[in-house]
XYZ file of C-alpha atoms in Angstrom:
440
model
C 158.153 267.923 85.266
C 161.652 268.453 86.618
C 164.278 266.390 88.408
C 165.337 267.105 91.975
C 167.355 265.448 94.732
C 165.524 264.564 97.956
C 166.640 263.164 101.309
C 164.575 261.548 104.008
C 164.540 263.604 107.210
C 166.826 261.091 108.941
C 169.293 261.431 105.998
C 169.437 257.664 105.505
C 168.072 257.696 101.944
C 168.845 260.035 99.048
C 167.343 259.900 95.569
C 166.939 261.953 92.422
C 163.282 261.971 91.471
C 160.927 263.530 88.956
C 158.541 266.023 90.521
C 155.137 267.210 89.303
C 153.214 270.011 91.011
C 149.578 270.011 89.864
C 147.126 272.685 90.978
C 143.945 271.254 89.449
C 142.168 267.951 89.976
C 142.221 267.094 86.280
C 146.003 267.498 86.288
C 146.241 264.729 88.890
C 144.281 262.504 86.508
C 146.440 263.470 83.535
C 149.748 262.942 85.323
C 148.696 259.624 86.864
C 147.278 258.161 83.653
C 150.621 258.447 81.845
C 152.774 256.693 84.462
C 153.405 253.098 85.524
C 154.732 253.982 88.988
C 153.940 257.026 91.085
C 153.639 258.229 94.687
C 152.249 261.353 96.360
C 154.343 263.872 98.301
C 153.305 266.329 100.994
C 155.918 268.281 102.940
C 158.526 265.471 102.689
C 159.113 265.616 106.443
C 158.847 261.880 106.977
C 161.835 260.304 108.703
C 161.741 257.527 106.078
C 161.401 257.865 102.270
C 157.629 257.332 102.137
C 156.959 259.838 99.349
C 159.730 259.232 96.808
C 162.126 256.710 95.264
C 164.982 256.827 92.773
C 163.906 257.896 89.233
C 160.243 257.676 90.182
C 157.620 260.416 89.834
C 156.243 262.103 92.937
C 153.121 264.263 92.791
C 153.700 267.263 95.052
C 150.359 268.401 96.516
C 151.524 271.645 98.168
C 149.107 273.647 96.002
C 146.181 271.564 97.270
C 145.984 273.383 100.594
C 142.460 274.779 100.669
C 139.655 274.448 103.195
C 136.716 273.067 101.237
C 133.962 273.035 103.847
C 133.579 273.906 107.532
C 130.600 272.905 109.696
C 131.245 274.490 113.085
C 128.055 273.201 114.673
C 128.912 269.565 113.934
C 132.668 270.133 114.308
C 133.404 268.867 110.786
C 135.981 270.237 108.361
C 136.939 269.091 104.867
C 140.412 270.094 103.694
C 142.684 269.300 100.798
C 145.509 266.908 101.527
C 148.297 269.444 100.997
C 147.186 271.738 103.817
C 149.770 271.959 106.594
C 148.899 271.283 110.218
C 149.790 274.884 111.038
C 147.370 276.194 108.397
C 144.586 273.916 109.578
C 145.038 274.691 113.279
C 145.394 278.434 112.784
C 141.907 278.316 111.270
C 140.215 275.881 113.656
C 141.648 277.337 116.873
C 139.886 280.625 116.089
C 136.686 278.620 116.500
C 137.920 276.851 119.668
C 138.347 273.586 117.775
C 141.392 271.482 116.977
C 142.777 268.190 115.739
C 144.569 266.643 118.725
C 146.426 263.807 116.979
C 149.134 265.956 115.418
C 152.774 264.864 115.063
C 155.580 267.036 116.363
C 156.181 269.461 113.494
C 153.584 271.875 112.064
C 154.615 271.778 108.382
C 153.477 268.153 108.043
C 150.453 267.899 105.739
C 147.076 266.340 106.468
C 147.588 263.881 103.607
C 150.848 262.734 105.174
C 149.240 262.493 108.611
C 146.454 260.283 107.224
C 148.851 258.098 105.223
C 150.960 257.444 108.329
C 148.070 257.301 110.842
C 149.838 259.990 112.833
C 149.685 260.558 116.570
C 150.867 263.271 118.926
C 151.507 263.871 122.594
C 147.882 263.077 123.378
C 147.999 259.513 121.989
C 147.399 258.040 125.446
C 144.074 259.851 125.556
C 143.005 260.529 121.954
C 144.731 257.663 120.141
C 145.722 258.231 116.500
C 144.290 260.436 113.756
C 142.281 257.466 112.514
C 139.635 258.278 115.122
C 138.989 261.721 113.624
C 138.827 260.748 109.928
C 135.293 260.622 108.550
C 135.793 260.632 104.785
C 138.657 260.461 102.302
C 138.619 261.314 98.591
C 141.384 259.680 96.539
C 142.398 259.242 92.931
C 143.770 255.925 91.672
C 145.041 255.478 88.136
C 143.013 252.305 87.537
C 140.008 252.944 89.791
C 139.510 256.663 89.202
C 138.011 258.927 91.856
C 136.898 257.081 94.985
C 134.964 258.209 98.051
C 136.061 256.345 101.173
C 134.458 256.134 104.605
C 133.157 253.648 107.157
C 130.025 253.404 104.994
C 131.509 253.547 101.499
C 134.437 251.469 100.209
C 135.295 250.656 103.818
C 138.021 248.141 102.937
C 139.924 250.759 100.935
C 139.242 253.350 103.641
C 140.935 251.077 106.184
C 143.833 250.402 103.785
C 144.338 254.117 103.127
C 144.542 255.248 106.767
C 148.098 254.319 107.705
C 148.540 252.822 104.234
C 151.671 254.874 103.441
C 150.106 256.437 100.338
C 149.968 253.117 98.505
C 146.225 253.117 97.648
C 146.411 256.259 95.505
C 146.600 260.031 95.830
C 144.737 261.350 98.865
C 143.137 264.581 97.597
C 140.909 265.722 100.431
C 139.841 264.555 103.868
C 136.901 265.216 106.193
C 137.857 265.397 109.871
C 135.859 265.464 113.092
C 137.336 268.186 115.267
C 137.537 268.379 119.056
C 136.811 271.347 121.304
C 139.743 273.381 122.589
C 138.166 275.796 125.071
C 141.326 277.089 126.710
C 143.958 279.561 125.603
C 146.990 277.619 126.759
C 148.305 274.601 128.651
C 149.264 274.071 132.269
C 152.454 272.016 132.373
C 153.485 270.137 135.514
C 156.938 268.593 135.898
C 157.859 265.720 138.211
C 161.344 264.283 138.660
C 161.858 260.586 138.030
C 164.774 258.389 139.109
C 164.675 255.593 136.493
C 162.753 254.196 133.534
C 160.572 252.079 135.820
C 159.942 255.043 138.097
C 158.874 256.973 134.991
C 156.321 254.284 134.185
C 154.906 254.525 137.715
C 154.488 258.273 137.352
C 152.870 258.135 133.930
C 149.219 257.465 134.642
C 148.427 254.538 132.336
C 144.714 254.421 133.151
C 143.785 258.080 133.403
C 140.399 259.287 132.202
C 141.164 262.997 132.472
C 142.484 264.812 129.418
C 146.102 265.101 130.485
C 148.996 264.347 128.126
C 151.841 262.487 129.835
C 155.326 262.147 128.360
C 158.851 262.013 129.692
C 162.388 263.125 129.047
C 165.004 260.631 130.270
C 168.782 260.733 130.457
C 171.077 258.428 128.514
C 174.492 259.903 129.349
C 175.967 256.851 131.065
C 174.520 253.765 132.690
C 174.236 255.334 136.149
C 172.083 258.143 134.751
C 170.053 256.010 132.332
C 166.326 256.664 132.805
C 166.641 259.586 135.219
C 164.658 262.614 134.133
C 161.236 264.169 134.286
C 157.596 263.348 133.583
C 155.673 266.203 131.972
C 151.904 266.618 132.195
C 150.126 268.939 129.750
C 146.573 269.913 130.650
C 144.421 272.436 128.784
C 144.065 275.581 130.901
C 140.401 276.628 130.901
C 141.086 279.899 132.710
C 139.946 282.568 130.245
C 141.901 285.184 132.169
C 145.132 283.547 131.039
C 145.694 284.942 127.561
C 148.254 283.145 125.458
C 148.687 283.278 121.706
C 147.198 280.150 120.107
C 148.510 280.991 116.652
C 151.268 278.804 115.253
C 154.079 280.931 113.859
C 156.859 279.357 111.849
C 160.376 280.634 111.536
C 162.206 280.152 108.260
C 164.567 277.499 109.569
C 164.809 274.512 107.233
C 164.482 271.360 109.328
C 166.349 269.407 106.627
C 169.548 271.474 106.693
C 172.493 270.351 108.817
C 175.878 271.628 109.982
C 177.559 269.088 107.686
C 179.437 267.116 110.331
C 177.996 265.241 113.288
C 178.431 267.163 116.533
C 176.728 264.644 118.816
C 179.154 262.533 120.844
C 179.503 261.337 124.435
C 180.733 264.762 125.573
C 178.034 266.857 123.871
C 175.278 264.421 124.883
C 176.391 264.578 128.526
C 176.754 268.357 128.376
C 173.311 268.968 126.857
C 171.524 266.448 129.061
C 173.181 267.731 132.237
C 172.145 271.268 131.337
C 168.552 270.249 130.571
C 168.294 268.124 133.719
C 169.676 270.818 136.029
C 167.559 273.512 134.398
C 164.327 271.663 135.183
C 165.559 270.426 138.563
C 166.815 273.717 139.965
C 165.678 276.650 137.810
C 162.338 275.900 136.172
C 159.122 275.931 138.174
C 157.447 272.521 138.490
C 154.182 274.075 137.310
C 153.929 276.739 134.619
C 151.690 278.041 131.854
C 152.721 277.376 128.265
C 151.331 278.489 124.924
C 149.834 276.122 122.362
C 152.809 276.001 120.020
C 155.405 275.204 122.698
C 153.250 272.450 124.169
C 152.164 270.736 120.947
C 155.072 271.470 118.566
C 158.197 271.360 120.767
C 160.667 271.204 117.851
C 159.671 274.597 116.440
C 162.582 276.899 117.163
C 164.770 273.951 118.154
C 165.585 272.654 114.668
C 169.281 272.904 115.557
C 168.797 269.550 117.319
C 168.513 267.848 113.917
C 171.283 269.977 112.404
C 173.757 268.609 114.962
C 173.568 265.115 113.434
C 175.271 266.323 110.259
C 174.890 264.912 106.768
C 175.178 261.292 107.942
C 171.881 261.703 109.745
C 170.387 259.822 112.650
C 168.202 256.866 113.570
C 164.905 257.202 115.410
C 163.152 254.206 116.926
C 159.641 254.198 118.356
C 158.355 251.011 119.958
C 154.939 250.306 121.495
C 155.219 247.928 124.453
C 152.096 246.335 126.012
C 151.628 247.114 129.707
C 152.349 243.553 130.827
C 155.732 243.553 129.049
C 157.072 246.948 130.123
C 159.260 245.749 133.002
C 160.940 242.998 131.028
C 161.475 245.372 128.085
C 163.187 247.923 130.336
C 165.364 245.171 131.861
C 166.424 244.007 128.387
C 167.171 247.550 127.193
C 169.241 248.345 130.277
C 171.252 245.128 129.857
C 172.235 245.854 126.257
C 172.765 249.565 127.038
C 175.339 248.557 129.644
C 177.095 246.340 127.097
C 177.097 248.665 124.061
C 176.976 252.191 125.589
C 175.154 253.601 122.555
C 175.048 257.330 121.745
C 171.367 258.112 122.458
C 170.507 261.787 122.101
C 166.827 261.480 123.048
C 164.907 259.019 125.227
C 161.228 259.590 125.915
C 158.219 257.607 127.118
C 154.491 258.255 126.630
C 151.355 256.188 126.936
C 149.456 255.005 123.880
C 145.900 253.931 123.133
C 144.643 251.997 120.119
C 144.522 248.710 118.261
C 147.130 247.566 115.755
C 145.817 246.479 112.367
C 147.424 246.253 108.930
C 150.684 248.260 109.218
C 149.336 250.929 111.566
C 151.629 251.956 114.417
C 148.993 251.750 117.122
C 148.176 249.654 120.185
C 147.433 249.867 123.903
C 150.573 250.269 125.986
C 153.568 252.580 126.268
C 155.595 254.117 123.448
C 159.380 254.298 123.922
C 161.289 256.711 121.671
C 165.057 256.722 121.097
C 167.183 258.916 118.814
C 170.652 257.649 117.914
C 173.747 258.949 116.245
C 174.193 256.914 113.079
C 177.292 254.762 113.588
C 178.240 251.087 113.679
C 178.023 250.738 117.470
C 174.517 252.168 117.590
C 173.301 250.100 114.654
C 174.590 246.974 116.437
C 172.666 248.087 119.526
C 169.499 248.599 117.476
C 169.806 245.147 115.943
C 169.669 243.769 119.491
C 166.576 245.926 120.102
C 165.024 244.380 116.973
C 165.493 240.933 118.485
C 163.780 242.107 121.687
C 160.853 243.359 119.589
C 160.601 240.018 117.815
C 160.933 238.027 121.055
C 158.147 239.873 122.887
C 156.027 240.711 119.828
C 156.356 244.470 120.267
C 155.450 247.045 117.603
C 158.328 249.122 116.145
C 157.419 252.110 113.995
C 157.887 251.557 110.278
C 157.548 255.235 109.420
C 160.225 256.379 111.902
C 162.994 253.783 111.557
C 164.386 253.515 108.015
C 166.876 250.908 109.242
C 164.157 248.472 110.359
C 164.481 245.106 108.599
C 161.735 243.267 106.746
C 162.030 240.126 108.883
C 161.427 242.145 112.044
C 158.430 243.870 110.471
C 156.909 240.550 109.427
C 157.323 239.104 112.923
C 156.013 242.172 114.763
C 153.136 243.137 112.481
C 150.803 240.163 112.462
C 148.724 241.661 109.632
C 151.693 242.180 107.304
C 150.675 239.492 104.814
C 147.013 240.372 105.126
C 147.782 244.023 104.310
C 149.952 242.997 101.369
C 147.265 240.685 99.969
C 144.510 243.303 100.305
C 146.684 245.922 98.640
C 147.519 243.582 95.761
C 143.835 242.725 95.322
C 143.042 246.434 95.026
C 146.058 247.332 92.861
C 147.520 244.194 91.282
C 149.962 246.274 89.214
C 151.261 248.030 92.331
C 151.285 251.456 90.703
C 151.851 253.534 93.829
C 155.342 252.829 95.144
C 158.020 254.486 97.239
C 161.457 253.547 98.526
C 159.732 252.609 101.785
C 157.230 250.299 100.076
C 160.101 248.646 98.180
C 161.879 247.999 101.485
C 158.654 246.510 102.847
C 158.333 244.354 99.708
C 154.749 245.484 99.136
């Protein structure tokens, strides 16, 4: 065991923690049995501190990265929780199979994806990773080794998926894979003139496997919402040969340039360049490889570096279809008043049903990245009130600034989740800085 300093990806929480790195199952038992409070860590790429807290012990599962079983015929794979998305996909894609609900960076682990009920670009079609999880194997200090599924310990299975690692150490997971018969993606780009125009051009009721998402400008009120809608569709043309392998550079996504370089000038400069590139230079239909389409931040880690050591704020909010127009009106009104420094604004459709603390529902997901400063925090507090007023769903795992009162008002199952978790673990052994903030 050794002590090490960790920061959340958004740089809003720093802690010195004790780290253990087991490589055998019995070591997980031994470590857990001697501790009163513990939490499990994967790649530590969560925006919020979901896998550590000050002076607490985190079990690092990086050595648990093996493929245990693969049934190609039935499209089933069982993997250890420490396997990275890149490692999993580099294996499955060779067999024309994949896991579509992957978040935006390939070093995230399967255990972390399960604990946060992750989603990806395809969430309007495939929903969240919950739909692909068949079985989970966990260890809990008081309950020992537990097999979880829809047919066995279902209540704990439901608590564990999107349960933020609070039901114990996820050790391995069985997943139902999907076919990926192409070699690449066809990407189509369509210009949009406003946020509401973006909504019109994102097909909210499509049945075809196309992934819709947008990039929208924020550099001034007159430009707010202008941008492009992107459509990713799997290219089934076998004559188009693109590399499906995910290759990682050695850039550390956690490192920064020290000082914040995002301001009104640099935001306007970068967004003008991006807008004009796609408007005048880039074709409105092109072929793209798997990595560029699914993991857009690979090779662009400098985006995070520009926020400096003070970090940033990311907000994701699911808005039901019948409340989209009023939400956009409210956002535009407070944007005009506060002129916040928003470095990223994106919209995508979402499919699912919210339960417990899972970030999931039918509607549209709005994403905003902010420079961390007083003006922007004031703006976000107004956004919180909009979420409470219209009963929208803000992401707990993305926004480390999000207050407990807002979470209680927006997540109708908050108390139900807390009660079920306390019934299962009345000593609340598995804790993180995030769970402390949630008071669970």
